[in-house]
Each structure stands twice: as structure tokens, then as C-alpha cells.
Short mmCIF file of C-alpha atoms in Angstrom, two decimals:
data_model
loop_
_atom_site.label_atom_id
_atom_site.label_comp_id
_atom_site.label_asym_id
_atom_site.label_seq_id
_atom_site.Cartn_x
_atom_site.Cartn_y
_atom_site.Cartn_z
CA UNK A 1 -31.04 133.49 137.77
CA UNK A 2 -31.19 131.72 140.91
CA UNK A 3 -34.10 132.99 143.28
CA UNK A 4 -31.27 134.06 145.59
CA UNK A 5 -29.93 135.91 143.26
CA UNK A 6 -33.16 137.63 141.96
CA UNK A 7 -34.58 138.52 145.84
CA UNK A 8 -31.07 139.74 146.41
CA UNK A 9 -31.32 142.52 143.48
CA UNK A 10 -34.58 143.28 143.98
CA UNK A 11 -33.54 143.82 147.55
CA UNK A 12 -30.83 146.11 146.63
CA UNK A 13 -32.95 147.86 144.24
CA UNK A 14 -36.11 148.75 147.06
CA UNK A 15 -33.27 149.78 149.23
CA UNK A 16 -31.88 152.57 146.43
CA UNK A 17 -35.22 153.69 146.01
CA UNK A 18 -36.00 153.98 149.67
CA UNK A 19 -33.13 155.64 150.57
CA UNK A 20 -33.55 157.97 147.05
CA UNK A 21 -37.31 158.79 148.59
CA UNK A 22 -36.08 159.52 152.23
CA UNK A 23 -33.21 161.76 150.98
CA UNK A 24 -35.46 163.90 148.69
CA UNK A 25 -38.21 164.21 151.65
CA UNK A 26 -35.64 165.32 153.80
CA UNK A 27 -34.60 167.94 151.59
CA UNK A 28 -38.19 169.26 150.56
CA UNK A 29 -38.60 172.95 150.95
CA UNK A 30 -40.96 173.02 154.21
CA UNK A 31 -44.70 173.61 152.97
CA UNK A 32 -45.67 177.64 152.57
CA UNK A 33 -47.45 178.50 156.25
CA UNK A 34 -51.07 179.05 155.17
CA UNK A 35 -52.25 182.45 155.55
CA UNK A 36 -55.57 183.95 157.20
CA UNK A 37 -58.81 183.28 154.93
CA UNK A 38 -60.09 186.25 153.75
CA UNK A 39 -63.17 185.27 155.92
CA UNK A 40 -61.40 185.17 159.30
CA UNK A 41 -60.02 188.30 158.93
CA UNK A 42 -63.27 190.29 157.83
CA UNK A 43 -64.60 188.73 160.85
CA UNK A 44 -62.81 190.92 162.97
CA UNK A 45 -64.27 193.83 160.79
CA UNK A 46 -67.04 196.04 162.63
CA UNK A 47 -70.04 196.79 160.41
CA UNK A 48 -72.01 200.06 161.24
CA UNK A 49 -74.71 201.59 159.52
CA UNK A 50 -75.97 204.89 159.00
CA UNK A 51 -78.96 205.79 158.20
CA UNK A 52 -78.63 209.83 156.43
CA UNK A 53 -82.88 209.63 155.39
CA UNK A 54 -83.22 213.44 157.22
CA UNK A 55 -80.29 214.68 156.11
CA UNK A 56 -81.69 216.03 152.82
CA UNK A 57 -79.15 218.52 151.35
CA UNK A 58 -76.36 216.31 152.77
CA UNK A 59 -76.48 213.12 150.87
CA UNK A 60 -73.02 213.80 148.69
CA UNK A 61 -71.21 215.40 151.04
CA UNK A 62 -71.84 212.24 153.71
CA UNK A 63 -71.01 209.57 150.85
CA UNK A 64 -68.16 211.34 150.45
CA UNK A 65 -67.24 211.16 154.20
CA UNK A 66 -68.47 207.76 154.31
CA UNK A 67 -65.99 207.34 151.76
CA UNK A 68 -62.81 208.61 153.24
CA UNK A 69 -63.58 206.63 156.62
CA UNK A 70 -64.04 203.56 154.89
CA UNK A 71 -60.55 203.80 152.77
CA UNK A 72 -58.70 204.78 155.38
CA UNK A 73 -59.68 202.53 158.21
CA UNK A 74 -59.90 198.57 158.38
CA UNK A 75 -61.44 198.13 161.36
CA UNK A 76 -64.64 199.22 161.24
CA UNK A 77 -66.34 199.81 157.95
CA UNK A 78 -69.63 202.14 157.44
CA UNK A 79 -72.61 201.34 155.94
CA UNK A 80 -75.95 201.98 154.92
CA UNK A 81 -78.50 200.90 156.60
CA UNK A 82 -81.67 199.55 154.70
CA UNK A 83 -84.37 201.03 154.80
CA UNK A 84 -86.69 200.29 157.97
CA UNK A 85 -83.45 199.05 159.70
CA UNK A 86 -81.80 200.36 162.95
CA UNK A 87 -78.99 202.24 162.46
CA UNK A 88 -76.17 203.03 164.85
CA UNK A 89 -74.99 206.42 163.31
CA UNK A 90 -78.64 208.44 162.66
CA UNK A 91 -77.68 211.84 160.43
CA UNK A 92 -79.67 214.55 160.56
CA UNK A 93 -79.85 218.25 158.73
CA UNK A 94 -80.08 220.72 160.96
CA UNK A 95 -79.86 224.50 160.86
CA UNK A 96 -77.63 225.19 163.81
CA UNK A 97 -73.67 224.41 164.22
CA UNK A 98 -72.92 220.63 163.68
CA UNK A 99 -72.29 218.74 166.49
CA UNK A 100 -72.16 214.94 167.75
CA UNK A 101 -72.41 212.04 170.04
CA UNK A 102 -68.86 210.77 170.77
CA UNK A 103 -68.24 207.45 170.48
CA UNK A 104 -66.74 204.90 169.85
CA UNK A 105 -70.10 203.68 168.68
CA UNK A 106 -71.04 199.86 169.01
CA UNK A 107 -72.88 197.51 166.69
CA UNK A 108 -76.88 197.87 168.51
CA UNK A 109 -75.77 200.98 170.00
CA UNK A 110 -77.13 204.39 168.86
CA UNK A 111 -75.58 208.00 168.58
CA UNK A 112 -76.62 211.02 166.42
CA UNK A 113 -74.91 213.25 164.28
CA UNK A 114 -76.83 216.92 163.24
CA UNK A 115 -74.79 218.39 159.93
CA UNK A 116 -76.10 222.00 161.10
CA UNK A 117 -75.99 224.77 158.04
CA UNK A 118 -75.04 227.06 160.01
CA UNK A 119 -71.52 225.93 159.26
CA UNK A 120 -72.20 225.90 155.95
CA UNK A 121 -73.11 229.69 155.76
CA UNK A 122 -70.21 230.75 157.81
CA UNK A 123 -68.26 229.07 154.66
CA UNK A 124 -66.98 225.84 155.72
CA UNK A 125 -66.97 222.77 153.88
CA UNK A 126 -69.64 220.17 153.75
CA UNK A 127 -67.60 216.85 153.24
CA UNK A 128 -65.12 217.92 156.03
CA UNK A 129 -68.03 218.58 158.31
CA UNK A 130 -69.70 215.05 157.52
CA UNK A 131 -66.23 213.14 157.81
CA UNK A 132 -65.39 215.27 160.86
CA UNK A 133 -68.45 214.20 162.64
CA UNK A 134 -68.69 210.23 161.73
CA UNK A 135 -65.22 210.75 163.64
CA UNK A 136 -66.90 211.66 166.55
CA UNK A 137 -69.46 208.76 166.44
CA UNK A 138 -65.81 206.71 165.84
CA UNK A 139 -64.91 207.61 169.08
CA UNK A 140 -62.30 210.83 168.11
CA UNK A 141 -62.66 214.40 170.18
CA UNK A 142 -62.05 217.62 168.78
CA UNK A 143 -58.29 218.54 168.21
CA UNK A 144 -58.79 222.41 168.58
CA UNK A 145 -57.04 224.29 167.47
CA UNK A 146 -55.36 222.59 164.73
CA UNK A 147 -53.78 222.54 161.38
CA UNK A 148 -56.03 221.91 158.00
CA UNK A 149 -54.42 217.94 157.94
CA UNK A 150 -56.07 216.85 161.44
CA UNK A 151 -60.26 216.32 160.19
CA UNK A 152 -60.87 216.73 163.70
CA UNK A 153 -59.57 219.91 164.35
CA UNK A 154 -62.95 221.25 162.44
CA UNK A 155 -63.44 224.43 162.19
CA UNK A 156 -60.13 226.01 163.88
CA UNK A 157 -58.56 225.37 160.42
CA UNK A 158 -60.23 227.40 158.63
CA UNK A 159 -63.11 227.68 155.97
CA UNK A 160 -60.16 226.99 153.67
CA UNK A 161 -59.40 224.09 154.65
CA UNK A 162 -61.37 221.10 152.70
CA UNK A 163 -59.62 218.22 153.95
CA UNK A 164 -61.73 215.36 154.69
CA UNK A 165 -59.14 212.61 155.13
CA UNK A 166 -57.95 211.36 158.71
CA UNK A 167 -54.58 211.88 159.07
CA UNK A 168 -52.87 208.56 160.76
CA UNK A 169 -52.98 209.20 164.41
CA UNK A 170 -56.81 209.56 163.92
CA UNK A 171 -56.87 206.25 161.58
CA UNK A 172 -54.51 204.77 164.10
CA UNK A 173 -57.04 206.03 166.98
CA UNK A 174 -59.81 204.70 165.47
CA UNK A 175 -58.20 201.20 164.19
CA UNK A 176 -57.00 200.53 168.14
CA UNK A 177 -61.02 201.15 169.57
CA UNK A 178 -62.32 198.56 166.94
CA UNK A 179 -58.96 196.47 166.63
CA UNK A 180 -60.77 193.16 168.32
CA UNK A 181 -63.84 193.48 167.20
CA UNK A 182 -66.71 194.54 168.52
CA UNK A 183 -66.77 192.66 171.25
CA UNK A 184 -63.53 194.98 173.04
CA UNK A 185 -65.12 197.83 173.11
CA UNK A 186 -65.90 200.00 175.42
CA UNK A 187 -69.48 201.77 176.55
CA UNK A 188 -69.81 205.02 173.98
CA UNK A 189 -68.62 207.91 175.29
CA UNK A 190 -72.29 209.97 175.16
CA UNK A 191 -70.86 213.33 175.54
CA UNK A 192 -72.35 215.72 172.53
CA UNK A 193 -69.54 217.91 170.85
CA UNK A 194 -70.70 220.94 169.50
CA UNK A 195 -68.35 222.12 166.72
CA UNK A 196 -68.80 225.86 166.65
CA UNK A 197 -66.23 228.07 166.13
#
């Protein structure tokens, strides 16, 4: 085979190949869009803690709350604080009605929440009352009066009622105050909300 020949084929043959590479390139499904880390998007997530260390009596009843808030919500997750710590949500026992600081609260920022007995006596429900008031340091008012599926229509529904899950206005409510972080929102309300009957 002359070297003509021989550069000619192998010409011919690096020009199939080319051509056989370009084509199947061309035709490539695009590449899957990557999607969020895991890490960017907890970023976003606002961490409070509580700190429930004079609520003695309560402890179950505000897990439980904790609990509900923390399913139902993305946002903003609640948690609690070590011991010796600042916490932005401080829970106390009390004996009168309970009531709250409204929020929303921010991280560094401080509100209090008394779970008062006097509810409890009167026959309402200790997990509602402790899920109903971390709403308030959320940043959610009263919705009184109200039916037994809003938690913050407290006690106008009734010492039958038990729920202690937001319904989805309130997680919707509470998703849009911490939706950009901490960093968007605004000053804590301050007002306390008493939630006798």
C-alpha cells in the first residue's frame, strides 16, 4: 500500500469517527440541572431555642408542642437550648391564665411564654396551650373565636378541643415571617396576649 493510499484511509477513517463523535454529542440528553445541597437550603432554616427549665409540670406537654411546630413548619425549627445558654423562647409555669409575647421572635432576641394552670383547672388541654403559645412567640395572634382546627383560636374552642396542630394558614403565616431567613425579619411584635377565656 502506497503511503498515499494508507494516509488517504486513515483520513477517511478519523473523519467517520469524528463525525460518529459529533453526531452522538449532539444528541446527548442535556445533563440533569443540579439541585440545591441539602446545606444551602438548611441555611435558610431559623434555629430558635427554648429554654422550658421553670416550667416544671410542663415538660411533655411543651415537647409535644415543640413537636407539632417543628413537623409542620420548615422555616424555622425549635430547639433546646443547652443548658447555661440564652434562649429566645424562655417558658415558664405559672399559676394564672397563659399568656405570651408575640412575635415573630428573632435569633438573639428574647420573648416569654407563662403556661398558667389556671387553664389547666378550668379543663383545657396542656399540649394545645404549649403549641398555642410558641405560636405567639412565632409571630401568630389570637383567632377568637374560632373552631377546634385553628391552635390559635385557644380557648374559644372549647376544653374539648385538644388539637395542637397548626392548621395551614397558621403554617403558611409562620413559613412567610421566617421564609428568608432570619435576616427578613421584622422587630418582634412585644405585645403580651393573655389567653383567658
Amino acid at each position: 500500500m502506497s503511503l498515499y493510499t494508507w494516509l488517504r484511509t486513515a483520513t477517511v477513517g478519523f473523519t467517520v469517527v469524528l463525525a460518529t463523535a459529533t453526531a452522538a454529542s449532539a444528541n446527548a440528553a442535556p445533563a440533569p440541572a443540579a439541585e440545591p445541597s441539602a446545606t444551602a437550603s438548611a441555611a435558610a432554616v431559623v434555629t430558635l431555642r427554648y429554654d422550658d427549665s421553670r416550667a416544671g409540670g410542663w415538660e411533655a406537654a411543651i415537647a409535644a408542642g415543640v413537636a407539632s411546630w417543628n413537623a409542620n413548619v420548615d422555616n424555622v425549627k425549635l430547639v433546646e437550648a443547652a443548658p447555661g445558654t440564652r434562649a429566645e423562647i424562655v417558658i415558664v409555669a405559672t399559676t394564672g391564665w397563659p399568656q405570651a409575647t408575640l412575635g415573630p421572635v428573632r435569633p438573639g432576641r428574647q420573648v416569654r411564654v407563662e403556661l398558667g394552670s389556671q387553664a389547666v383547672s378550668q379543663g383545657y388541654d396542656k399540649t394545645r396551650i404549649a403549641a398555642h403559645e410558641l405560636g405567639h412567640s412565632l409571630g401568630l395572634p389570637d383567632t377568637k373565636p374560632g373552631p377546634c382546627s385553628q391552635l390559635m383560636s385557644g380557648s374559644s374552642a372549647g376544653t374539648a378541643c385538644v388539637n395542637a396542630i397548626p392548621n395551614a394558614a397558621e403554617q403558611a403565616r409562620v413559613e412567610s415571617a421566617y421564609a428568608a431567613g432570619a435576616a427578613s425579619l421584622f422587630a418582634t411584635d412585644g405585645r403580651v396576649l393573655v389567653d383567658a377565656p
